[in-house]
Coordinates of C-alpha atoms in Angstrom, one line a residue:
X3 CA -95.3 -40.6 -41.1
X4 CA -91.5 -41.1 -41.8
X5 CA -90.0 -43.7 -40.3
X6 CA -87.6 -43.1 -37.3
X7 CA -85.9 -44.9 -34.5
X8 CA -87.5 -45.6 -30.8
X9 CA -86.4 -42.5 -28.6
X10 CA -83.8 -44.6 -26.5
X11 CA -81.9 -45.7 -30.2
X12 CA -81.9 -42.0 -31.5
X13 CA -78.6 -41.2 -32.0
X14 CA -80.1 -37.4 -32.4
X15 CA -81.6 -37.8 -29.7
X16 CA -78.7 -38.4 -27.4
X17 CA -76.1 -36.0 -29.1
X18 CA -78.8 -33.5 -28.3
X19 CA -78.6 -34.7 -24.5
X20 CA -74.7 -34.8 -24.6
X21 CA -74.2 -31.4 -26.4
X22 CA -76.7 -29.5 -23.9
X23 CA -75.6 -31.1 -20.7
X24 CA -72.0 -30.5 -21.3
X25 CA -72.9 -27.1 -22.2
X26 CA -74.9 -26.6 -18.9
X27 CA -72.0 -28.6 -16.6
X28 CA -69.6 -26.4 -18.0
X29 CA -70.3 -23.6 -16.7
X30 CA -71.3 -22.3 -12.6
X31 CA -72.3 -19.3 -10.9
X32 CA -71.5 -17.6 -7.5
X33 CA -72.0 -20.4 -4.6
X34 CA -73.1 -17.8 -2.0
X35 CA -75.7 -16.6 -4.3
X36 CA -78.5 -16.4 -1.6
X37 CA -80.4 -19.0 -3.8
X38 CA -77.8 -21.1 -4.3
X39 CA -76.4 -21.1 -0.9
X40 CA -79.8 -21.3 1.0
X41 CA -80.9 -24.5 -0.9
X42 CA -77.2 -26.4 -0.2
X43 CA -77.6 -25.0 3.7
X44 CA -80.3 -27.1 4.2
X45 CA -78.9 -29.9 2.0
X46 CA -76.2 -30.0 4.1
X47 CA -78.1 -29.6 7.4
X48 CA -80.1 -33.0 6.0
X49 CA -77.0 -35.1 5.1
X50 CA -74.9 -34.5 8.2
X51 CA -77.0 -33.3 11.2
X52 CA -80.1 -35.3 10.0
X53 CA -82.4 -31.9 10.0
X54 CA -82.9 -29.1 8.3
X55 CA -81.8 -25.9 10.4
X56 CA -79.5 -23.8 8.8
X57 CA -78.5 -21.8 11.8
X58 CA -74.9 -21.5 11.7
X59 CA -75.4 -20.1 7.9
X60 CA -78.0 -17.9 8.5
X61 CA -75.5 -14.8 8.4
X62 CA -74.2 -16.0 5.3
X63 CA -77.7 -16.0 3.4
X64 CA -80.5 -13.0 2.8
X65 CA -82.5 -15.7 1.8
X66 CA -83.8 -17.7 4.6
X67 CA -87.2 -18.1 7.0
X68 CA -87.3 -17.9 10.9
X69 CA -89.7 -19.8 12.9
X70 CA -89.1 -20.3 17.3
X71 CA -85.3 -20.3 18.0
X72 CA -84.0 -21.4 14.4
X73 CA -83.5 -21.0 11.1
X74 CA -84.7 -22.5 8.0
X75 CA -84.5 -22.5 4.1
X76 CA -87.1 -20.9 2.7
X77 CA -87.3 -22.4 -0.6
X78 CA -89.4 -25.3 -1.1
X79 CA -87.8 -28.5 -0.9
X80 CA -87.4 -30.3 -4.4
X81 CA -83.6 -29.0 -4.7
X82 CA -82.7 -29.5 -1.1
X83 CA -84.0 -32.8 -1.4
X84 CA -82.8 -33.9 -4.8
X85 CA -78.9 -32.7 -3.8
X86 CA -78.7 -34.9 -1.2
X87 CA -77.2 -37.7 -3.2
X88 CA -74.3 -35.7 -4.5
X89 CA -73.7 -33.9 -1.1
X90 CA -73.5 -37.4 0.6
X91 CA -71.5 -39.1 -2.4
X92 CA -69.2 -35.4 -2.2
X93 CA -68.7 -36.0 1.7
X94 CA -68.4 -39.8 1.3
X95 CA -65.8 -39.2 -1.0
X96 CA -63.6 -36.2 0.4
X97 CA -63.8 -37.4 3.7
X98 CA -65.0 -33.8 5.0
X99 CA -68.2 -32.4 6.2
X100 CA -69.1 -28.7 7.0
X101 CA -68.3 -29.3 10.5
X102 CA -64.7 -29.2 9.6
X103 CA -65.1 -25.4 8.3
X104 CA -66.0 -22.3 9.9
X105 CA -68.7 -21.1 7.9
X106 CA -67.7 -17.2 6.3
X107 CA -67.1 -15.5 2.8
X108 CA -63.7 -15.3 4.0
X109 CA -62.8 -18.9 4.5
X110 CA -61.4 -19.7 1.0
X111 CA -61.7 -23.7 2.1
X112 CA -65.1 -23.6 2.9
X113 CA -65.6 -21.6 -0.2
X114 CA -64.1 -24.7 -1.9
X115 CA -66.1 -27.1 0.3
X116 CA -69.5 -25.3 -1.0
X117 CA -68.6 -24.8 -4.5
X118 CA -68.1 -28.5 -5.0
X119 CA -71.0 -29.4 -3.9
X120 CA -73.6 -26.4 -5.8
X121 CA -71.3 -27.2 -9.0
X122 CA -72.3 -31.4 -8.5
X123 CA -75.8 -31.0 -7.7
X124 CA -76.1 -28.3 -10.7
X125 CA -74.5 -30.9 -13.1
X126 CA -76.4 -34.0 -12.0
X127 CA -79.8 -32.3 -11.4
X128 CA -80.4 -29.4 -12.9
X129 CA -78.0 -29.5 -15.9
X130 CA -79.3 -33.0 -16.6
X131 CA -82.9 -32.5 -16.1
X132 CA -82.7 -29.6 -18.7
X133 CA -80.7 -32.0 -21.1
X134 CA -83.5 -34.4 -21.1
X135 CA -86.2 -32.0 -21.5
X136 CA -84.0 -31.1 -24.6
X137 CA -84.3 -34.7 -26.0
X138 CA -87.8 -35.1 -25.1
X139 CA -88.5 -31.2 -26.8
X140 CA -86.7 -33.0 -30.3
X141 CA -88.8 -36.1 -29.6
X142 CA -91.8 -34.0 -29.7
X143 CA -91.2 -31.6 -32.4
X144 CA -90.3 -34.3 -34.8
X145 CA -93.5 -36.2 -34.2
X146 CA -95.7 -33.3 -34.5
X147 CA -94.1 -31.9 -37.1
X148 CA -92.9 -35.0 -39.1
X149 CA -89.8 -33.1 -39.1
X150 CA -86.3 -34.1 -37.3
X151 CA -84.2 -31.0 -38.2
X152 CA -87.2 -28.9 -36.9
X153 CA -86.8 -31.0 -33.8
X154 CA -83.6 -30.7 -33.2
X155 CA -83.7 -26.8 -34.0
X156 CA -86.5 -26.4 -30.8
X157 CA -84.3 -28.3 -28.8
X158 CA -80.8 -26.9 -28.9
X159 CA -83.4 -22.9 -29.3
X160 CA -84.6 -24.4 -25.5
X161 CA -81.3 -25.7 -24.3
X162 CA -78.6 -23.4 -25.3
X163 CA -80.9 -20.2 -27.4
X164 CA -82.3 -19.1 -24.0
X165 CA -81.9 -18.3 -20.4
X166 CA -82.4 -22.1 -19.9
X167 CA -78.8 -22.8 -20.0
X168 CA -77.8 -20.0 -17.8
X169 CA -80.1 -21.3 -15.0
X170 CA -78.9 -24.9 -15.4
X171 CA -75.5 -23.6 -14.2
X172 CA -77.3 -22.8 -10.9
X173 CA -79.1 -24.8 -8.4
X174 CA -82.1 -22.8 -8.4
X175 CA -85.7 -24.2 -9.0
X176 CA -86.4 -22.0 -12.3
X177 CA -84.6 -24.7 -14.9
X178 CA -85.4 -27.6 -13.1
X179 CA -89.6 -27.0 -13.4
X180 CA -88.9 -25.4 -17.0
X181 CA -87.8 -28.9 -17.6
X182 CA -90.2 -31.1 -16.1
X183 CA -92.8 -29.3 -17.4
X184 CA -91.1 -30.1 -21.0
X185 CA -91.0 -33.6 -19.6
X186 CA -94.6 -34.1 -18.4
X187 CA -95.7 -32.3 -21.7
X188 CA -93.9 -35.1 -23.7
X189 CA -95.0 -38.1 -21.6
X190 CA -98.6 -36.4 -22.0
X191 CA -98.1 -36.6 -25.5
X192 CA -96.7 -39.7 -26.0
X193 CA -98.6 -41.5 -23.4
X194 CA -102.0 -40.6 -24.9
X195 CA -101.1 -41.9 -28.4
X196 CA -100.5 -44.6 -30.4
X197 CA -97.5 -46.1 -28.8
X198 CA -98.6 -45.4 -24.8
X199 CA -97.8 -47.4 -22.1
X200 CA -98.1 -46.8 -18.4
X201 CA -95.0 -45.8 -18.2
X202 CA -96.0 -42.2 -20.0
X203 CA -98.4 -41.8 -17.1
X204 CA -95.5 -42.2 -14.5
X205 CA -92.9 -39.8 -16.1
X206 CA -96.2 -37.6 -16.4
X207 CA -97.1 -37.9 -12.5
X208 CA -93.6 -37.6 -11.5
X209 CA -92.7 -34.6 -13.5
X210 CA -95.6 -32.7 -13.1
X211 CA -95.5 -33.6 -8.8
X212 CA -91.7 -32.9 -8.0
X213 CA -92.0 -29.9 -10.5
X214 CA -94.5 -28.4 -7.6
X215 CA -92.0 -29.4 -4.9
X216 CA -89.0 -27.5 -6.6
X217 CA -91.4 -24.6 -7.3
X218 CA -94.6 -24.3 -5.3
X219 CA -96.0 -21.8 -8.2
X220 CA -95.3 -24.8 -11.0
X221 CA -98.6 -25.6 -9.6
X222 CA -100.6 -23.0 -11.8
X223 CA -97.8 -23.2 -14.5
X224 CA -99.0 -27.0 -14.8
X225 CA -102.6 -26.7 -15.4
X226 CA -101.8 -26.4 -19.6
X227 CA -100.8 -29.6 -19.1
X228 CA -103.2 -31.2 -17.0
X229 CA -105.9 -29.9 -19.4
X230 CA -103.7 -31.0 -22.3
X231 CA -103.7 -34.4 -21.0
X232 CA -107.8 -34.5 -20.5
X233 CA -108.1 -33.4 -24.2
X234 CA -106.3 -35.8 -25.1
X235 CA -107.6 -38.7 -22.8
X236 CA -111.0 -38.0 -24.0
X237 CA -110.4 -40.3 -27.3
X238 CA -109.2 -43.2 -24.8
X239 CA -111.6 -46.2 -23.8
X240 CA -113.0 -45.2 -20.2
X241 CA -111.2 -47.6 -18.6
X242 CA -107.6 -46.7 -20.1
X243 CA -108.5 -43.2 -19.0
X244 CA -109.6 -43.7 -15.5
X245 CA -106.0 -46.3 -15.2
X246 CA -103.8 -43.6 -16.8
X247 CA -105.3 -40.3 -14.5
X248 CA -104.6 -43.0 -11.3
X249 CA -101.5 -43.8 -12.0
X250 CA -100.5 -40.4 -12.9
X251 CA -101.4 -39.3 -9.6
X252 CA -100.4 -41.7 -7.5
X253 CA -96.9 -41.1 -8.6
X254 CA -97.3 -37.7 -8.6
X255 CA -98.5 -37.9 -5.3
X256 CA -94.6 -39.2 -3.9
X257 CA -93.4 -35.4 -4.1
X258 CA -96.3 -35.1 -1.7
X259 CA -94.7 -37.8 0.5
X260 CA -91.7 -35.6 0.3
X261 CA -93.0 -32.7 1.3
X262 CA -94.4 -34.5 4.2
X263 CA -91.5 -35.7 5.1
X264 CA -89.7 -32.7 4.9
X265 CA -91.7 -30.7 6.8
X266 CA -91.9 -33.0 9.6
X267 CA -87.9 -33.1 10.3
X268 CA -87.6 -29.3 10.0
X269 CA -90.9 -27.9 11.2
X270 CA -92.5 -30.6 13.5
X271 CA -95.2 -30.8 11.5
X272 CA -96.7 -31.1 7.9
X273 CA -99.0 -27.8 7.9
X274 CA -95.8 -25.2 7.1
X275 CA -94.0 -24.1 4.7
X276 CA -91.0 -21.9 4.5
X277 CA -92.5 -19.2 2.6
X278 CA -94.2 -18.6 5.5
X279 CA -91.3 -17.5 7.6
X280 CA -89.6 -15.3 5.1
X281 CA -87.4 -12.6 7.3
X282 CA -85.8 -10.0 4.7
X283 CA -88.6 -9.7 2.4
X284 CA -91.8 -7.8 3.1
X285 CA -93.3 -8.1 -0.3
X286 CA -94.3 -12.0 0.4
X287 CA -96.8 -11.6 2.7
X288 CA -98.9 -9.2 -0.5
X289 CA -101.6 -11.2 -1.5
X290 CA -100.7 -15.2 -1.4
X291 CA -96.4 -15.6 -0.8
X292 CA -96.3 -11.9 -2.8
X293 CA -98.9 -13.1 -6.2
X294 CA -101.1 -10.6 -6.3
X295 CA -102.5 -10.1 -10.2
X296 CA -101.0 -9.5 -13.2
X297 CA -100.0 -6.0 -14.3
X298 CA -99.6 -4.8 -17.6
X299 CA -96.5 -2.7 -17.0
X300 CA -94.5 -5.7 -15.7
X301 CA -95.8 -7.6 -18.9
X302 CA -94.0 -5.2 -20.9
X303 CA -91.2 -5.1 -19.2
X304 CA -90.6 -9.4 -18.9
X305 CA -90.5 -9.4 -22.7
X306 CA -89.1 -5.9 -24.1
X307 CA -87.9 -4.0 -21.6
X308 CA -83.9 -3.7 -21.3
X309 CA -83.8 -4.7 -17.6
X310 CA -85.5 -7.9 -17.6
X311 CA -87.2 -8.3 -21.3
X312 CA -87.0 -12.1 -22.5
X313 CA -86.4 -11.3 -26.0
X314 CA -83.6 -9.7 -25.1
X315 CA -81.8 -12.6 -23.7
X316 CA -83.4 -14.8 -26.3
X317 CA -83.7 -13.1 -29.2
X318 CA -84.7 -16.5 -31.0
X319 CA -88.0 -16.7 -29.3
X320 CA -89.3 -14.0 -31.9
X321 CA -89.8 -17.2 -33.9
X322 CA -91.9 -18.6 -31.8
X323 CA -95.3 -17.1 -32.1
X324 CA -95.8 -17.5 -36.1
X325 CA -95.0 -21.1 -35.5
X326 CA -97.8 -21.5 -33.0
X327 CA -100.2 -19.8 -35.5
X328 CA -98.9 -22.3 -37.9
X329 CA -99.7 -24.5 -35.8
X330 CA -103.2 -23.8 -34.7
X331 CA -104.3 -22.9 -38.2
X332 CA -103.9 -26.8 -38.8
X333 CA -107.0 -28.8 -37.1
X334 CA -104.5 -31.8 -36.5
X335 CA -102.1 -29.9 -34.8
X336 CA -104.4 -27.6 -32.7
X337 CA -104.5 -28.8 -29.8
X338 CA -100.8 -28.9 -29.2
X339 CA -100.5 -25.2 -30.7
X340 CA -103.3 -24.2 -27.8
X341 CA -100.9 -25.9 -25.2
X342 CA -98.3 -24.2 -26.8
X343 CA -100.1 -20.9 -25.9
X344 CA -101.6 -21.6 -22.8
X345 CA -98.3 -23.1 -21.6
X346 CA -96.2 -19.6 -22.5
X347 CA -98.9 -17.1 -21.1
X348 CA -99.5 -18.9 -18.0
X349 CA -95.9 -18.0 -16.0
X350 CA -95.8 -14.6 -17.6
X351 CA -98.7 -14.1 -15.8
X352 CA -97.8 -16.1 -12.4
X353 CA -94.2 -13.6 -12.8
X354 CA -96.3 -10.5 -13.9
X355 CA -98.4 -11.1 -10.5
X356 CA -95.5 -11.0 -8.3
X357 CA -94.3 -8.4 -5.9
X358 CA -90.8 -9.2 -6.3
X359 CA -91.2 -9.9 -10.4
X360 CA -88.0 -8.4 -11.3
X361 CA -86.4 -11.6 -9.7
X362 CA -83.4 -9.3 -7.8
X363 CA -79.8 -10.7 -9.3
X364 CA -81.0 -12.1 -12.5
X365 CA -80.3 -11.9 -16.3
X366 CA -83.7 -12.0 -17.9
X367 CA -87.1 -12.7 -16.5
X368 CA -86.3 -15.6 -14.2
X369 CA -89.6 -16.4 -12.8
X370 CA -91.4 -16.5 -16.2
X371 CA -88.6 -19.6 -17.1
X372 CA -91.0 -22.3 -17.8
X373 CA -92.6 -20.6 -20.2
X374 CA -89.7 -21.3 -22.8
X375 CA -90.4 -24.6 -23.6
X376 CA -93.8 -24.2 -25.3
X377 CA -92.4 -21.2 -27.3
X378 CA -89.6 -23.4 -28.6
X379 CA -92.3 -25.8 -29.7
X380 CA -93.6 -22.8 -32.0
X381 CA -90.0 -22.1 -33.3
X382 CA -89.6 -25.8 -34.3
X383 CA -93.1 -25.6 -36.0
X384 CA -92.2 -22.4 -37.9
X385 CA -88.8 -24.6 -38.8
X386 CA -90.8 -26.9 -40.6
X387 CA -93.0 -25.0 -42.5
X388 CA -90.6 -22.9 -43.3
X389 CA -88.7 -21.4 -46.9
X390 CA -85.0 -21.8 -47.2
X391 CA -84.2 -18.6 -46.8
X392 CA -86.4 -18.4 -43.9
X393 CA -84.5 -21.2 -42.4
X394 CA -81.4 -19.5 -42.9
X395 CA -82.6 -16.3 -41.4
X396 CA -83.6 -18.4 -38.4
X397 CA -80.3 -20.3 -38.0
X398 CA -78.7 -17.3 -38.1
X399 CA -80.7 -16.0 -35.2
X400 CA -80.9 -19.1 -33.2
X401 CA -76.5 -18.6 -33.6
X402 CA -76.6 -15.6 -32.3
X403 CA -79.0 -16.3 -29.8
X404 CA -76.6 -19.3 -28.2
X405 CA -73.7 -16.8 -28.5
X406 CA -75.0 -14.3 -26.8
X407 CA -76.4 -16.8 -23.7
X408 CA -72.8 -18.8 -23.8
X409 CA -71.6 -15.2 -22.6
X410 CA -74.6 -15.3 -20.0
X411 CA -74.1 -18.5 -18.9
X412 CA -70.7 -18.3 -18.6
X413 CA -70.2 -15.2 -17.0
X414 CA -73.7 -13.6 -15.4
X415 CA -76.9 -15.1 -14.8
X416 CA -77.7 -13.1 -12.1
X417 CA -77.0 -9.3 -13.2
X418 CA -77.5 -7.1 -10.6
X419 CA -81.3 -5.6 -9.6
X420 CA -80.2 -2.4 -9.5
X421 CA -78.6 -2.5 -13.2
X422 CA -81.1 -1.3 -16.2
X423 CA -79.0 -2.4 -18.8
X424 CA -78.2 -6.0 -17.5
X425 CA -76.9 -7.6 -20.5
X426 CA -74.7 -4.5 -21.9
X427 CA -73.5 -3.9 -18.6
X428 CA -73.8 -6.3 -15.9
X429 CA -73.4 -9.1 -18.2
X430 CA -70.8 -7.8 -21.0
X431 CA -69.1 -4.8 -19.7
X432 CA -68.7 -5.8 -15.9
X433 CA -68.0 -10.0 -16.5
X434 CA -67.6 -11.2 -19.9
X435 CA -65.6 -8.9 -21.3
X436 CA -62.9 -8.6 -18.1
X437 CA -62.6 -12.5 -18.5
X438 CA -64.5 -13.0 -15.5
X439 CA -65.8 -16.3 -16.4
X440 CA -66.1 -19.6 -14.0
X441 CA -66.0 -22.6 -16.2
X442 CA -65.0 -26.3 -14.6
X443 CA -61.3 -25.6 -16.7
X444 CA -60.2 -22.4 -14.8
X445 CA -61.8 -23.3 -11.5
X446 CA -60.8 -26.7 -11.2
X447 CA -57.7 -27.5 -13.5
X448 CA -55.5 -24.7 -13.6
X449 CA -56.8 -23.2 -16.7
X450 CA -57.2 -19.2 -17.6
X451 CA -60.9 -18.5 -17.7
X452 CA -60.8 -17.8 -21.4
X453 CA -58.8 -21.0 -22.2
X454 CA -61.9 -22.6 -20.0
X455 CA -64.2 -21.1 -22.7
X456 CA -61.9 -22.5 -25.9
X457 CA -62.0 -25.7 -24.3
X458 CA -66.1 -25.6 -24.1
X459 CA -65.8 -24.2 -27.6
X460 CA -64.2 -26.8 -29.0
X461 CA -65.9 -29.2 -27.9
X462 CA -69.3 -27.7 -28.7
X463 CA -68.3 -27.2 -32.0
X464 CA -67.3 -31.1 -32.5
X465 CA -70.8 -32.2 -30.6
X466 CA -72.7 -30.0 -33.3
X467 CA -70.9 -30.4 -36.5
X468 CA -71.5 -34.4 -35.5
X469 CA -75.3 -33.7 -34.7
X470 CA -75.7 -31.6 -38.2
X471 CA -74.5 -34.9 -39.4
X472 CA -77.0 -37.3 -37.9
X473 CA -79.7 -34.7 -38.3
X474 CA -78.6 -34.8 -42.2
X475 CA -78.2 -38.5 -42.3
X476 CA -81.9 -38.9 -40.1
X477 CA -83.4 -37.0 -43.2
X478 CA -82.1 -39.0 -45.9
X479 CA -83.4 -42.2 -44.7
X480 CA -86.8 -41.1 -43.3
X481 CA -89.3 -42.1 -46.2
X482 CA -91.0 -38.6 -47.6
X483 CA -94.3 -37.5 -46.4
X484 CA -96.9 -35.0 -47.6
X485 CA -97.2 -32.5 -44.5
X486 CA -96.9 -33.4 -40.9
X487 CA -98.8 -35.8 -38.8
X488 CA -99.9 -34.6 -35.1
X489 CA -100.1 -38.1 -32.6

């Protein structure tokens, strides 16, 4: 195996975190996006009333449940909860709280007021969460693959190749649990081999626990990974086993604490959840919170079709599969390359078995999100096994495949429902090519939007001409191996 730096002294490693956050925090979407706005309602309702009614924004919202006399968000809790640092640091800081606003679309200050806040919890959860899943995705590849520059081409293919950025700009759940899925998956990884400690086993617990309290479905999008992690724990002494299971749930079990918590300031008690008063939106109460069973048709149309098909948006992802065969062709790398598939099919079929699969407002198959990170693992396989002119081919689609989601992310993430060609039109047509962009230069510093996407441009380019040198440099010192070397 070649020799390489601990994670934390990577230099890789963290101009891969840099390149993708900055990337993700560059960029916003529409605050009173009913996702958006229903999650910092609440947020809000938490950090200066001290509960979690959002009643005086319900008319301001689609998205929203009704239980008695009030209303409530009803998302589960994991972004609500995680945004209340930056909404209290926000109103710490500004001096102002919602109280001072009247609440409408009209209000340009409370607009402002709102914006703020979406655009610091998107940057300092969601766009950094994706980041580290990024580094942790390079961190993987490279150890599975023996292969750095296979590493480092899953990661920036997961951070900026796919719908993955887009999201990030948002404060939806569908990043964040793409991400700590990609996190648990590494700590599984690294905290059943050699080098384990228990601190694997936390990161494990913790991703896998608040990923279910961002997204109650991440709880059948989690089970590759839980098996992944008994595989792998089988070759441990019993005790090691029984200590690393325990402490994984144990820390897992906080987001249960949370939820607890949660549901006892807004509901009164622990046995609701906000699913369960859904107001707009017949289609939840098919089957369990609208998940019914998988239908063929909607499979087709989540990765072909022109309305919502993920290849589409991420054309790169075409790689993937070949690399998973690679990948379970070799006995010391099957296991992963089963995880790999498991881990991909698994929210295809959660988003294939739900009423509203189309996701409403979105570019690309939103739902089926955490899926991406197991089929980048195949594309950095296929990297490494891969001919020069193979690579090249690949590099050339993995460009075009952050080009074309740089236009998503920076104009339209959520292209309208009702729009069959979402990327032609909705995305390029109706946003990108107008100059309707919303990057942190034009919205906040006085710059045009398309001066906002120069700036991003530039420095992108600088980030990634400096992280195709470290990735070059990484090589040349690594001692040659013959093949890679699964942990």
């Amino acid at each position: 195996m070649p020799t390489t730096p601990p994670l934390r002294r990577d230099p890789v490693a963290w101009a891969i975190l840099i390149l993708v956050w900055f990337s993700c925090a560059w960029f916003g979407s529409w605050e009173f996006n009913p996702n958006n706005a229903v999650r910092m309602f609440a947020t809000l309702s938490l950090v200066e009333d001290g509960d979690a009614t959002i009643d005086e924004y319900a008319a301001l919202t689609i998205d929203k449940a009704h239980f008695g006399d009030h209303y409530y968000s009803d998302k589960a809790p994991g972004i609500t909860v995680l945004g209340i640092p930056a909404v209290a640091l926000a109103d710490a800081v500004s001096g102002q709280t919602a109280h001072d606003f009247v609440p409408g679309f009209e209000n340009r200050e409370f607009n402002r007021f709102l914006k703020i806040r979406i655009r610091l919890v998107a940057a300092t959860v969601c766009a950094l969460l994706t980041a580290l899943a990024a580094m942790l995705l390079y961190d993987l590849v490279r150890g599975v693959t023996s292969d750095g520059e296979a590493g480092a081409v899953a990661a920036l293919s997961y951070g900026l190749g796919t719908t993955v950025w887009g999201w990030s700009t948002t404060i939806f759940g569908h990043a964040p649990v793409a991400a700590l899925l990609v996190i648990a998956t590494w700590a599984v990884w690294r905290g059943t081999g050699p080098g384990r400690s228990w601190g694997h086993a936390v990161f494990a617990g913790l991703a896998l626990g608040w990923a279910v309290l961002i997204e109650h479905s991440a709880l059948i999008a989690g089970l590759p990974v839980a098996g992944f992690a008994l595989w792998r724990l089988r070759a441990l002494p019993r005790a090691a086993a029984v200590r690393t299971v325990g402490i994984a749930l144990a820390t897992g079990a906080s987001a249960l604490v949370v939820l607890v918590g949660y549901n006892l300031i807004a509901f009164g008690t622990v046995f609701r959840l906000g699913y369960s008063g859904v107001t707009d939106f017949a289609g939840m109460q098919e089957g369990l919170f609208g998940l019914t069973y998988p239908k063929p048709y909607v499979l087709y149309e989540l990765t072909f079709g022109e309305r919502r098909g993920m290849l589409w948006v991420a054309p790169i992802l075409i790689v993937a599969p070949f690399g998973i065969a690679a990948l379970l062709r070799d006995p010391a790398t099957r296991a992963i390359g089963w995880l790999a598939v498991a881990g991909a099919v698994v929210p295809f079929l959660i988003n294939a078995s739900y009423y509203y699969w189309d996701g409403g407002n979105a570019t690309g198959p939103r739902h089926a999100l955490p899926a991406v990170g197991y089929l980048c693992i195949g594309i950095g396989a296929f990297w490494a096994r891969a001919t020069r002119w193979s690579r090249a081919a690949v590099a050339a689609m993995l460009a075009g495949s952050v080009v074309l989601n740089m236009a998503i992310a920076s104009a339209e993430i959520t292209a309208p429902g009702s729009e069959p060609r979402a990327l032609a039109v909705a995305v390029f047509r109706d946003r990108f090519d107008p100059g309707y962009l919303r990057t942190v230069a034009d919205e906040w510093l006085g710059f045009t939007p398309w001066q906002g996407l120069a700036i991003w441009a530039v420095v992108a380019a600088m980030l990634t001409i400096a992280l195709a040198g470290l990735v070059r440099r990484a090589k040349a010192e690594a001692r040659p191996v013959p093949g890679g070397v699964a942990i």
